[in-house]
Amino acid sequence: MEEPDFELLSDYYSMLERQGPGSPETTLKALSFVEGHDSIVRIADIGCGTGAHTLLLAEHLPGSQVTALDFLPAFIDQLSANAAQAGLQDRVKGITGNMEALPFEPDSLDLIWSEGAIYNIGFERGIREWRPLLRAGGYLAVSEITWLTQERPAGLQDYWAAAYPEINTASVKIAQMEAAGYTPKAAFVLPENCWTDHYYSPQVAVREAFLEKHPGNPAVKAFIENDRAEADLYERFKPYYGYVFYIGQKV
Ligand code: SAH
């Protein structure tokens, strides 16, 4: 696969509040399955993007210190500006880094959060490699693209086999969590509005603005077309796939 154009990506997605499907309600619902909020102090939010959910976590866990990590410096700059604006700069620290080599000590985290991002390392590898960073009894909360049915149209299967071969059903993902040393506490399918109202709909206007900003640029045109195709695919096939939030506790 061709290397993505990171500047293009960060420029486009910085114009959006979220860089993946999700919503404030969903973030808070996932957080509701994490018990003992008073003992959840050290949090890492991995692949945080511009961090809409990062700030929400910090607001709802007033004693916490959140380290939000992402690959793209432009996202971290935006997150830090948003944190400052919300008066959360003392408790939310944005850092650029790679989820494949996280800068945390073993047993040093009470909660690992990751929305719409673990696919970059792969679900199974991510949950295994991040586990040692959690203290015993610490929580993992990740959202991940998931098949919602046992069977699905061949074209759709082929699309995802190419885009993300690790896509699977929730029962398989939960079994992977158990095998990796987590007790599954909850798993729920993100409602459709996480994709539509909170992710694809805001992109309609952003796409137009982006095309205007880069007139006649073939890479931008191709990027936008690909993005549109992904939204169309969701509209056509949404009974078959979605995001599932998985919440587990380190055994
Ligand atoms: N959690 C955000 C962003 C999801 S998009 C939200 O839900 O809105 C996925 C994010 O993962 C992007 O911000 C991308 O820059 C980041 N990412 C991709 N590969 C990464 C890596 N290897 N290490 C850290 N972050 C990565």
PDB file of C-alpha atoms and ligand atoms in Angstrom:
ATOM      1  CA  MET A   1       0.000   0.000   0.000  1.00  0.00           C
ATOM      2  CA  GLU A   2       1.137   3.547  -0.740  1.00  0.00           C
ATOM      3  CA  GLU A   3       2.377   5.619   2.170  1.00  0.00           C
ATOM      4  CA  PRO A   4      -0.418   8.042   3.166  1.00  0.00           C
ATOM      5  CA  ASP A   5       0.226  11.758   2.798  1.00  0.00           C
ATOM      6  CA  PHE A   6       0.368  12.748   6.477  1.00  0.00           C
ATOM      7  CA  GLU A   7       0.236  16.466   5.817  1.00  0.00           C
ATOM      8  CA  LEU A   8      -2.927  16.063   3.807  1.00  0.00           C
ATOM      9  CA  LEU A   9      -4.440  13.800   6.423  1.00  0.00           C
ATOM     10  CA  SER A  10      -3.712  16.055   9.368  1.00  0.00           C
ATOM     11  CA  ASP A  11      -4.794  19.145   7.466  1.00  0.00           C
ATOM     12  CA  TYR A  12      -8.141  17.580   6.557  1.00  0.00           C
ATOM     13  CA  TYR A  13      -8.912  15.879   9.853  1.00  0.00           C
ATOM     14  CA  SER A  14      -7.843  18.886  11.926  1.00  0.00           C
ATOM     15  CA  MET A  15     -10.872  20.619  10.419  1.00  0.00           C
ATOM     16  CA  LEU A  16     -13.090  18.032  12.118  1.00  0.00           C
ATOM     17  CA  GLU A  17     -13.942  17.650  15.755  1.00  0.00           C
ATOM     18  CA  ARG A  18     -13.503  13.890  15.624  1.00  0.00           C
ATOM     19  CA  GLN A  19     -11.248  11.775  13.455  1.00  0.00           C
ATOM     20  CA  GLY A  20     -13.246   8.575  13.876  1.00  0.00           C
ATOM     21  CA  PRO A  21     -16.796   7.430  14.683  1.00  0.00           C
ATOM     22  CA  GLY A  22     -17.878   8.207  18.242  1.00  0.00           C
ATOM     23  CA  SER A  23     -19.823  10.673  20.363  1.00  0.00           C
ATOM     24  CA  PRO A  24     -19.724  12.225  23.826  1.00  0.00           C
ATOM     25  CA  GLU A  25     -22.574   9.932  24.929  1.00  0.00           C
ATOM     26  CA  THR A  26     -20.630   6.880  23.807  1.00  0.00           C
ATOM     27  CA  THR A  27     -17.448   7.958  25.552  1.00  0.00           C
ATOM     28  CA  LEU A  28     -19.377   8.457  28.794  1.00  0.00           C
ATOM     29  CA  LYS A  29     -21.193   5.163  28.397  1.00  0.00           C
ATOM     30  CA  ALA A  30     -17.862   3.354  28.011  1.00  0.00           C
ATOM     31  CA  LEU A  31     -16.546   5.207  31.054  1.00  0.00           C
ATOM     32  CA  SER A  32     -19.571   4.050  33.061  1.00  0.00           C
ATOM     33  CA  PHE A  33     -18.231   0.472  32.860  1.00  0.00           C
ATOM     34  CA  VAL A  34     -14.978   1.516  34.500  1.00  0.00           C
ATOM     35  CA  GLU A  35     -15.476   1.034  38.220  1.00  0.00           C
ATOM     36  CA  GLY A  36     -13.958   3.000  41.070  1.00  0.00           C
ATOM     37  CA  HIS A  37     -13.492   6.356  39.383  1.00  0.00           C
ATOM     38  CA  ASP A  38     -11.647   7.728  42.412  1.00  0.00           C
ATOM     39  CA  SER A  39      -8.822   5.275  41.804  1.00  0.00           C
ATOM     40  CA  ILE A  40      -8.552   6.114  38.096  1.00  0.00           C
ATOM     41  CA  VAL A  41      -5.834   8.738  38.120  1.00  0.00           C
ATOM     42  CA  ARG A  42      -3.190   7.933  35.503  1.00  0.00           C
ATOM     43  CA  ILE A  43      -4.777   7.714  32.071  1.00  0.00           C
ATOM     44  CA  ALA A  44      -3.283   7.279  28.621  1.00  0.00           C
ATOM     45  CA  ASP A  45      -5.424   8.136  25.597  1.00  0.00           C
ATOM     46  CA  ILE A  46      -3.742   6.493  22.638  1.00  0.00           C
ATOM     47  CA  GLY A  47      -4.267   7.708  19.064  1.00  0.00           C
ATOM     48  CA  CYS A  48      -6.158  10.629  20.571  1.00  0.00           C
ATOM     49  CA  GLY A  49      -6.473  12.751  17.412  1.00  0.00           C
ATOM     50  CA  THR A  50      -7.588  16.254  18.365  1.00  0.00           C
ATOM     51  CA  GLY A  51      -8.948  14.739  21.553  1.00  0.00           C
ATOM     52  CA  ALA A  52     -12.693  15.467  21.813  1.00  0.00           C
ATOM     53  CA  HIS A  53     -12.990  12.406  24.068  1.00  0.00           C
ATOM     54  CA  THR A  54      -9.734  13.182  25.910  1.00  0.00           C
ATOM     55  CA  LEU A  55     -11.162  16.387  27.337  1.00  0.00           C
ATOM     56  CA  LEU A  56     -14.392  14.669  28.266  1.00  0.00           C
ATOM     57  CA  LEU A  57     -12.494  12.028  30.238  1.00  0.00           C
ATOM     58  CA  ALA A  58     -10.508  14.680  32.075  1.00  0.00           C
ATOM     59  CA  GLU A  59     -13.682  16.605  32.902  1.00  0.00           C
ATOM     60  CA  HIS A  60     -15.463  13.533  34.240  1.00  0.00           C
ATOM     61  CA  LEU A  61     -12.504  12.266  36.253  1.00  0.00           C
ATOM     62  CA  PRO A  62     -11.504  15.460  38.073  1.00  0.00           C
ATOM     63  CA  GLY A  63      -8.633  13.823  39.950  1.00  0.00           C
ATOM     64  CA  SER A  64      -7.023  12.385  36.835  1.00  0.00           C
ATOM     65  CA  GLN A  65      -3.905  13.153  34.811  1.00  0.00           C
ATOM     66  CA  VAL A  66      -4.403  12.316  31.155  1.00  0.00           C
ATOM     67  CA  THR A  67      -1.544  11.777  28.727  1.00  0.00           C
ATOM     68  CA  ALA A  68      -2.879  11.940  25.187  1.00  0.00           C
ATOM     69  CA  LEU A  69      -0.635  10.514  22.497  1.00  0.00           C
ATOM     70  CA  ASP A  70      -0.843  10.715  18.740  1.00  0.00           C
ATOM     71  CA  PHE A  71       1.432  10.296  15.776  1.00  0.00           C
ATOM     72  CA  LEU A  72       0.541  13.618  14.156  1.00  0.00           C
ATOM     73  CA  PRO A  73       1.920  16.806  15.750  1.00  0.00           C
ATOM     74  CA  ALA A  74      -0.881  18.946  14.231  1.00  0.00           C
ATOM     75  CA  PHE A  75      -3.470  16.942  16.181  1.00  0.00           C
ATOM     76  CA  ILE A  76      -1.523  17.315  19.419  1.00  0.00           C
ATOM     77  CA  ASP A  77      -1.206  21.087  18.887  1.00  0.00           C
ATOM     78  CA  GLN A  78      -4.954  21.325  18.400  1.00  0.00           C
ATOM     79  CA  LEU A  79      -5.627  19.127  21.434  1.00  0.00           C
ATOM     80  CA  SER A  80      -3.334  21.228  23.620  1.00  0.00           C
ATOM     81  CA  ALA A  81      -5.067  24.422  22.468  1.00  0.00           C
ATOM     82  CA  ASN A  82      -8.482  22.887  23.218  1.00  0.00           C
ATOM     83  CA  ALA A  83      -7.298  21.715  26.638  1.00  0.00           C
ATOM     84  CA  ALA A  84      -6.036  25.203  27.476  1.00  0.00           C
ATOM     85  CA  GLN A  85      -9.305  26.727  26.355  1.00  0.00           C
ATOM     86  CA  ALA A  86     -11.195  24.340  28.641  1.00  0.00           C
ATOM     87  CA  GLY A  87      -8.842  25.185  31.525  1.00  0.00           C
ATOM     88  CA  LEU A  88      -7.570  21.598  31.570  1.00  0.00           C
ATOM     89  CA  GLN A  89      -3.944  22.275  30.594  1.00  0.00           C
ATOM     90  CA  ASP A  90      -2.639  21.157  34.009  1.00  0.00           C
ATOM     91  CA  ARG A  91      -4.271  17.728  33.758  1.00  0.00           C
ATOM     92  CA  VAL A  92      -4.170  16.970  30.037  1.00  0.00           C
ATOM     93  CA  LYS A  93      -0.784  16.560  28.466  1.00  0.00           C
ATOM     94  CA  GLY A  94      -0.563  15.998  24.712  1.00  0.00           C
ATOM     95  CA  ILE A  95       2.497  14.223  23.339  1.00  0.00           C
ATOM     96  CA  THR A  96       3.501  13.048  19.896  1.00  0.00           C
ATOM     97  CA  GLY A  97       4.491   9.423  19.863  1.00  0.00           C
ATOM     98  CA  ASN A  98       3.953   6.001  18.396  1.00  0.00           C
ATOM     99  CA  MET A  99       1.498   3.464  19.822  1.00  0.00           C
ATOM    100  CA  GLU A 100       4.008   0.778  18.843  1.00  0.00           C
ATOM    101  CA  ALA A 101       6.533   2.141  21.354  1.00  0.00           C
ATOM    102  CA  LEU A 102       4.650   3.824  24.164  1.00  0.00           C
ATOM    103  CA  PRO A 103       6.649   5.934  26.631  1.00  0.00           C
ATOM    104  CA  PHE A 104       5.010   4.615  29.831  1.00  0.00           C
ATOM    105  CA  GLU A 105       6.511   2.546  32.651  1.00  0.00           C
ATOM    106  CA  PRO A 106       5.197  -0.961  33.425  1.00  0.00           C
ATOM    107  CA  ASP A 107       2.243  -0.974  35.881  1.00  0.00           C
ATOM    108  CA  SER A 108       2.029   2.809  35.652  1.00  0.00           C
ATOM    109  CA  LEU A 109      -1.467   3.332  34.243  1.00  0.00           C
ATOM    110  CA  ASP A 110      -4.947   2.988  35.764  1.00  0.00           C
ATOM    111  CA  LEU A 111      -6.733   3.280  32.430  1.00  0.00           C
ATOM    112  CA  ILE A 112      -5.797   2.949  28.786  1.00  0.00           C
ATOM    113  CA  TRP A 113      -8.281   4.621  26.442  1.00  0.00           C
ATOM    114  CA  SER A 114      -8.256   4.415  22.655  1.00  0.00           C
ATOM    115  CA  GLU A 115     -11.115   5.386  20.340  1.00  0.00           C
ATOM    116  CA  GLY A 116     -11.005   4.369  16.699  1.00  0.00           C
ATOM    117  CA  ALA A 117      -7.245   4.039  16.669  1.00  0.00           C
ATOM    118  CA  ILE A 118      -6.035   0.604  17.818  1.00  0.00           C
ATOM    119  CA  TYR A 119      -6.446  -0.728  14.260  1.00  0.00           C
ATOM    120  CA  ASN A 120      -3.211   1.106  13.453  1.00  0.00           C
ATOM    121  CA  ILE A 121      -1.249  -1.418  15.486  1.00  0.00           C
ATOM    122  CA  GLY A 122      -3.879  -4.163  15.142  1.00  0.00           C
ATOM    123  CA  PHE A 123      -6.344  -5.033  17.904  1.00  0.00           C
ATOM    124  CA  GLU A 124      -4.707  -8.224  19.096  1.00  0.00           C
ATOM    125  CA  ARG A 125      -1.186  -6.854  19.122  1.00  0.00           C
ATOM    126  CA  GLY A 126      -2.316  -3.613  20.756  1.00  0.00           C
ATOM    127  CA  ILE A 127      -4.176  -5.184  23.657  1.00  0.00           C
ATOM    128  CA  ARG A 128      -1.262  -7.540  24.324  1.00  0.00           C
ATOM    129  CA  GLU A 129       1.520  -4.984  24.100  1.00  0.00           C
ATOM    130  CA  TRP A 130      -0.274  -2.328  26.130  1.00  0.00           C
ATOM    131  CA  ARG A 131      -1.332  -4.637  28.963  1.00  0.00           C
ATOM    132  CA  PRO A 132       1.977  -4.559  30.909  1.00  0.00           C
ATOM    133  CA  LEU A 133       1.626  -0.777  31.202  1.00  0.00           C
ATOM    134  CA  LEU A 134      -1.552  -1.174  33.268  1.00  0.00           C
ATOM    135  CA  ARG A 135      -1.507  -1.874  36.977  1.00  0.00           C
ATOM    136  CA  ALA A 136      -3.347  -5.010  38.128  1.00  0.00           C
ATOM    137  CA  GLY A 137      -7.055  -4.141  38.117  1.00  0.00           C
ATOM    138  CA  GLY A 138      -6.482  -1.325  35.614  1.00  0.00           C
ATOM    139  CA  TYR A 139      -8.855  -0.871  32.708  1.00  0.00           C
ATOM    140  CA  LEU A 140      -8.631  -0.932  28.952  1.00  0.00           C
ATOM    141  CA  ALA A 141     -11.355   0.770  26.879  1.00  0.00           C
ATOM    142  CA  VAL A 142     -10.972   0.609  23.104  1.00  0.00           C
ATOM    143  CA  SER A 143     -13.316   0.969  20.176  1.00  0.00           C
ATOM    144  CA  GLU A 144     -12.721  -1.206  17.155  1.00  0.00           C
ATOM    145  CA  ILE A 145     -14.374  -1.896  13.811  1.00  0.00           C
ATOM    146  CA  THR A 146     -16.350  -5.136  14.128  1.00  0.00           C
ATOM    147  CA  TRP A 147     -18.572  -7.412  12.059  1.00  0.00           C
ATOM    148  CA  LEU A 148     -22.116  -7.252  13.409  1.00  0.00           C
ATOM    149  CA  THR A 149     -23.280 -10.452  11.700  1.00  0.00           C
ATOM    150  CA  GLN A 150     -21.828 -13.895  11.030  1.00  0.00           C
ATOM    151  CA  GLU A 151     -22.387 -13.544   7.289  1.00  0.00           C
ATOM    152  CA  ARG A 152     -22.042 -10.616   4.937  1.00  0.00           C
ATOM    153  CA  PRO A 153     -21.987  -9.713   1.235  1.00  0.00           C
ATOM    154  CA  ALA A 154     -18.844 -10.866  -0.570  1.00  0.00           C
ATOM    155  CA  GLY A 155     -17.952  -7.394  -1.869  1.00  0.00           C
ATOM    156  CA  LEU A 156     -17.975  -5.994   1.627  1.00  0.00           C
ATOM    157  CA  GLN A 157     -15.894  -8.863   2.932  1.00  0.00           C
ATOM    158  CA  ASP A 158     -13.333  -8.209   0.189  1.00  0.00           C
ATOM    159  CA  TYR A 159     -13.202  -4.499   0.933  1.00  0.00           C
ATOM    160  CA  TRP A 160     -12.394  -5.020   4.602  1.00  0.00           C
ATOM    161  CA  ALA A 161     -10.112  -7.980   3.971  1.00  0.00           C
ATOM    162  CA  ALA A 162      -7.951  -5.492   2.059  1.00  0.00           C
ATOM    163  CA  ALA A 163      -8.435  -2.471   4.320  1.00  0.00           C
ATOM    164  CA  TYR A 164      -8.247  -4.172   7.738  1.00  0.00           C
ATOM    165  CA  PRO A 165      -7.996  -7.966   7.701  1.00  0.00           C
ATOM    166  CA  GLU A 166      -8.322  -8.128  11.489  1.00  0.00           C
ATOM    167  CA  ILE A 167     -11.976  -7.060  11.364  1.00  0.00           C
ATOM    168  CA  ASN A 168     -13.991  -9.780  13.114  1.00  0.00           C
ATOM    169  CA  THR A 169     -17.082 -10.414  15.203  1.00  0.00           C
ATOM    170  CA  ALA A 170     -17.396  -9.177  18.787  1.00  0.00           C
ATOM    171  CA  SER A 171     -17.295 -12.737  20.135  1.00  0.00           C
ATOM    172  CA  VAL A 172     -13.871 -13.242  18.542  1.00  0.00           C
ATOM    173  CA  LYS A 173     -12.575  -9.895  19.837  1.00  0.00           C
ATOM    174  CA  ILE A 174     -13.821 -10.674  23.353  1.00  0.00           C
ATOM    175  CA  ALA A 175     -12.112 -14.071  23.252  1.00  0.00           C
ATOM    176  CA  GLN A 176      -8.895 -12.290  22.216  1.00  0.00           C
ATOM    177  CA  MET A 177      -9.227  -9.980  25.216  1.00  0.00           C
ATOM    178  CA  GLU A 178      -9.661 -12.943  27.550  1.00  0.00           C
ATOM    179  CA  ALA A 179      -6.676 -14.714  26.015  1.00  0.00           C
ATOM    180  CA  ALA A 180      -4.577 -11.574  26.457  1.00  0.00           C
ATOM    181  CA  GLY A 181      -5.352 -11.394  30.185  1.00  0.00           C
ATOM    182  CA  TYR A 182      -8.346  -9.110  30.522  1.00  0.00           C
ATOM    183  CA  THR A 183     -11.737  -9.749  32.103  1.00  0.00           C
ATOM    184  CA  PRO A 184     -14.344  -8.460  29.667  1.00  0.00           C
ATOM    185  CA  LYS A 185     -16.507  -5.956  31.545  1.00  0.00           C
ATOM    186  CA  ALA A 186     -18.655  -4.765  28.652  1.00  0.00           C
ATOM    187  CA  ALA A 187     -18.929  -4.532  24.903  1.00  0.00           C
ATOM    188  CA  PHE A 188     -21.494  -2.424  23.076  1.00  0.00           C
ATOM    189  CA  VAL A 189     -22.133  -1.383  19.503  1.00  0.00           C
ATOM    190  CA  LEU A 190     -21.801   2.338  18.847  1.00  0.00           C
ATOM    191  CA  PRO A 191     -25.106   3.787  17.680  1.00  0.00           C
ATOM    192  CA  GLU A 192     -25.417   4.832  14.067  1.00  0.00           C
ATOM    193  CA  ASN A 193     -25.305   8.548  14.920  1.00  0.00           C
ATOM    194  CA  CYS A 194     -21.637   8.084  15.917  1.00  0.00           C
ATOM    195  CA  TRP A 195     -20.934   7.514  12.219  1.00  0.00           C
ATOM    196  CA  THR A 196     -23.478   9.866  10.673  1.00  0.00           C
ATOM    197  CA  ASP A 197     -24.059  12.973  12.840  1.00  0.00           C
ATOM    198  CA  HIS A 198     -20.665  12.886  14.546  1.00  0.00           C
ATOM    199  CA  TYR A 199     -18.374  11.704  11.747  1.00  0.00           C
ATOM    200  CA  TYR A 200     -19.583  11.609   8.151  1.00  0.00           C
ATOM    201  CA  SER A 201     -22.083  14.507   8.124  1.00  0.00           C
ATOM    202  CA  PRO A 202     -19.577  17.133   9.337  1.00  0.00           C
ATOM    203  CA  GLN A 203     -17.249  15.977   6.542  1.00  0.00           C
ATOM    204  CA  VAL A 204     -19.630  17.068   3.776  1.00  0.00           C
ATOM    205  CA  ALA A 205     -18.845  20.771   4.287  1.00  0.00           C
ATOM    206  CA  VAL A 206     -15.196  20.112   5.145  1.00  0.00           C
ATOM    207  CA  ARG A 207     -14.693  18.231   1.859  1.00  0.00           C
ATOM    208  CA  GLU A 208     -15.949  21.220  -0.147  1.00  0.00           C
ATOM    209  CA  ALA A 209     -13.738  23.615   1.811  1.00  0.00           C
ATOM    210  CA  PHE A 210     -10.778  21.311   1.366  1.00  0.00           C
ATOM    211  CA  LEU A 211     -11.251  21.003  -2.399  1.00  0.00           C
ATOM    212  CA  GLU A 212     -11.496  24.796  -2.649  1.00  0.00           C
ATOM    213  CA  LYS A 213      -8.312  25.160  -0.640  1.00  0.00           C
ATOM    214  CA  HIS A 214      -6.411  22.816  -2.979  1.00  0.00           C
ATOM    215  CA  PRO A 215      -7.792  23.557  -6.467  1.00  0.00           C
ATOM    216  CA  GLY A 216      -6.789  21.047  -9.135  1.00  0.00           C
ATOM    217  CA  ASN A 217      -4.693  18.928  -6.758  1.00  0.00           C
ATOM    218  CA  PRO A 218      -5.086  15.293  -7.887  1.00  0.00           C
ATOM    219  CA  ALA A 219      -3.954  13.845  -4.537  1.00  0.00           C
ATOM    220  CA  VAL A 220      -6.601  15.877  -2.712  1.00  0.00           C
ATOM    221  CA  LYS A 221      -9.244  14.864  -5.222  1.00  0.00           C
ATOM    222  CA  ALA A 222      -8.373  11.184  -4.838  1.00  0.00           C
ATOM    223  CA  PHE A 223      -8.344  11.498  -1.060  1.00  0.00           C
ATOM    224  CA  ILE A 224     -11.795  13.102  -1.016  1.00  0.00           C
ATOM    225  CA  GLU A 225     -13.179  10.500  -3.412  1.00  0.00           C
ATOM    226  CA  ASN A 226     -11.871   7.710  -1.229  1.00  0.00           C
ATOM    227  CA  ASP A 227     -13.385   9.359   1.792  1.00  0.00           C
ATOM    228  CA  ARG A 228     -16.760   9.710   0.072  1.00  0.00           C
ATOM    229  CA  ALA A 229     -16.652   6.064  -1.014  1.00  0.00           C
ATOM    230  CA  GLU A 230     -16.070   5.015   2.596  1.00  0.00           C
ATOM    231  CA  ALA A 231     -19.112   6.994   3.726  1.00  0.00           C
ATOM    232  CA  ASP A 232     -21.225   5.468   0.925  1.00  0.00           C
ATOM    233  CA  LEU A 233     -20.052   2.003   1.895  1.00  0.00           C
ATOM    234  CA  TYR A 234     -21.220   2.580   5.445  1.00  0.00           C
ATOM    235  CA  GLU A 235     -24.620   3.796   4.265  1.00  0.00           C
ATOM    236  CA  ARG A 236     -25.075   0.694   2.108  1.00  0.00           C
ATOM    237  CA  PHE A 237     -23.752  -1.913   4.493  1.00  0.00           C
ATOM    238  CA  LYS A 238     -24.292  -0.594   8.008  1.00  0.00           C
ATOM    239  CA  PRO A 239     -26.249  -3.651   9.197  1.00  0.00           C
ATOM    240  CA  TYR A 240     -23.062  -5.687   8.744  1.00  0.00           C
ATOM    241  CA  TYR A 241     -20.335  -3.654  10.402  1.00  0.00           C
ATOM    242  CA  GLY A 242     -19.888  -0.990  12.990  1.00  0.00           C
ATOM    243  CA  TYR A 243     -17.698   0.082  15.845  1.00  0.00           C
ATOM    244  CA  VAL A 244     -17.838  -1.793  19.135  1.00  0.00           C
ATOM    245  CA  PHE A 245     -16.487  -0.372  22.393  1.00  0.00           C
ATOM    246  CA  TYR A 246     -14.685  -3.056  24.412  1.00  0.00           C
ATOM    247  CA  ILE A 247     -14.021  -2.503  28.089  1.00  0.00           C
ATOM    248  CA  GLY A 248     -11.770  -4.944  29.904  1.00  0.00           C
ATOM    249  CA  GLN A 249      -9.995  -5.131  33.235  1.00  0.00           C
ATOM    250  CA  LYS A 250      -6.435  -6.389  33.630  1.00  0.00           C
ATOM    251  CA  VAL A 251      -6.450  -9.634  35.547  1.00  0.00           C
TER     252      VAL A 251
HETATM  253  N1  SAH B   1      -9.279   8.970  18.834  1.00  0.00           N
HETATM  254  C1  SAH B   1      -9.554  10.010  17.849  1.00  0.00           C
HETATM  255  C2  SAH B   1      -8.816   9.784  16.540  1.00  0.00           C
HETATM  256  C3  SAH B   1      -9.119   8.488  15.819  1.00  0.00           C
HETATM  257  S1  SAH B   1      -8.360   8.407  14.199  1.00  0.00           S
HETATM  258  C4  SAH B   1     -11.049  10.103  17.649  1.00  0.00           C
HETATM  259  O1  SAH B   1     -11.768   9.145  17.949  1.00  0.00           O
HETATM  260  O2  SAH B   1     -11.518  11.142  17.165  1.00  0.00           O
HETATM  261  C5  SAH B   1      -6.902   7.443  14.518  1.00  0.00           C
HETATM  262  C6  SAH B   1      -5.758   8.238  15.123  1.00  0.00           C
HETATM  263  O3  SAH B   1      -4.641   7.376  15.302  1.00  0.00           O
HETATM  264  C7  SAH B   1      -5.262   9.392  14.245  1.00  0.00           C
HETATM  265  O4  SAH B   1      -5.277  10.563  15.023  1.00  0.00           O
HETATM  266  C8  SAH B   1      -3.841   8.989  13.854  1.00  0.00           C
HETATM  267  O5  SAH B   1      -2.958  10.078  13.720  1.00  0.00           O
HETATM  268  C9  SAH B   1      -3.452   8.098  15.015  1.00  0.00           C
HETATM  269  N2  SAH B   1      -2.384   7.144  14.721  1.00  0.00           N
HETATM  270  C10 SAH B   1      -2.212   6.394  13.619  1.00  0.00           C
HETATM  271  N3  SAH B   1      -1.129   5.598  13.729  1.00  0.00           N
HETATM  272  C11 SAH B   1      -0.579   5.864  14.947  1.00  0.00           C
HETATM  273  C12 SAH B   1       0.551   5.361  15.655  1.00  0.00           C
HETATM  274  N4  SAH B   1       1.330   4.418  15.135  1.00  0.00           N
HETATM  275  N5  SAH B   1       0.801   5.836  16.887  1.00  0.00           N
HETATM  276  C13 SAH B   1       0.007   6.795  17.429  1.00  0.00           C
HETATM  277  N6  SAH B   1      -1.080   7.305  16.814  1.00  0.00           N
HETATM  278  C14 SAH B   1      -1.375   6.845  15.583  1.00  0.00           C
END
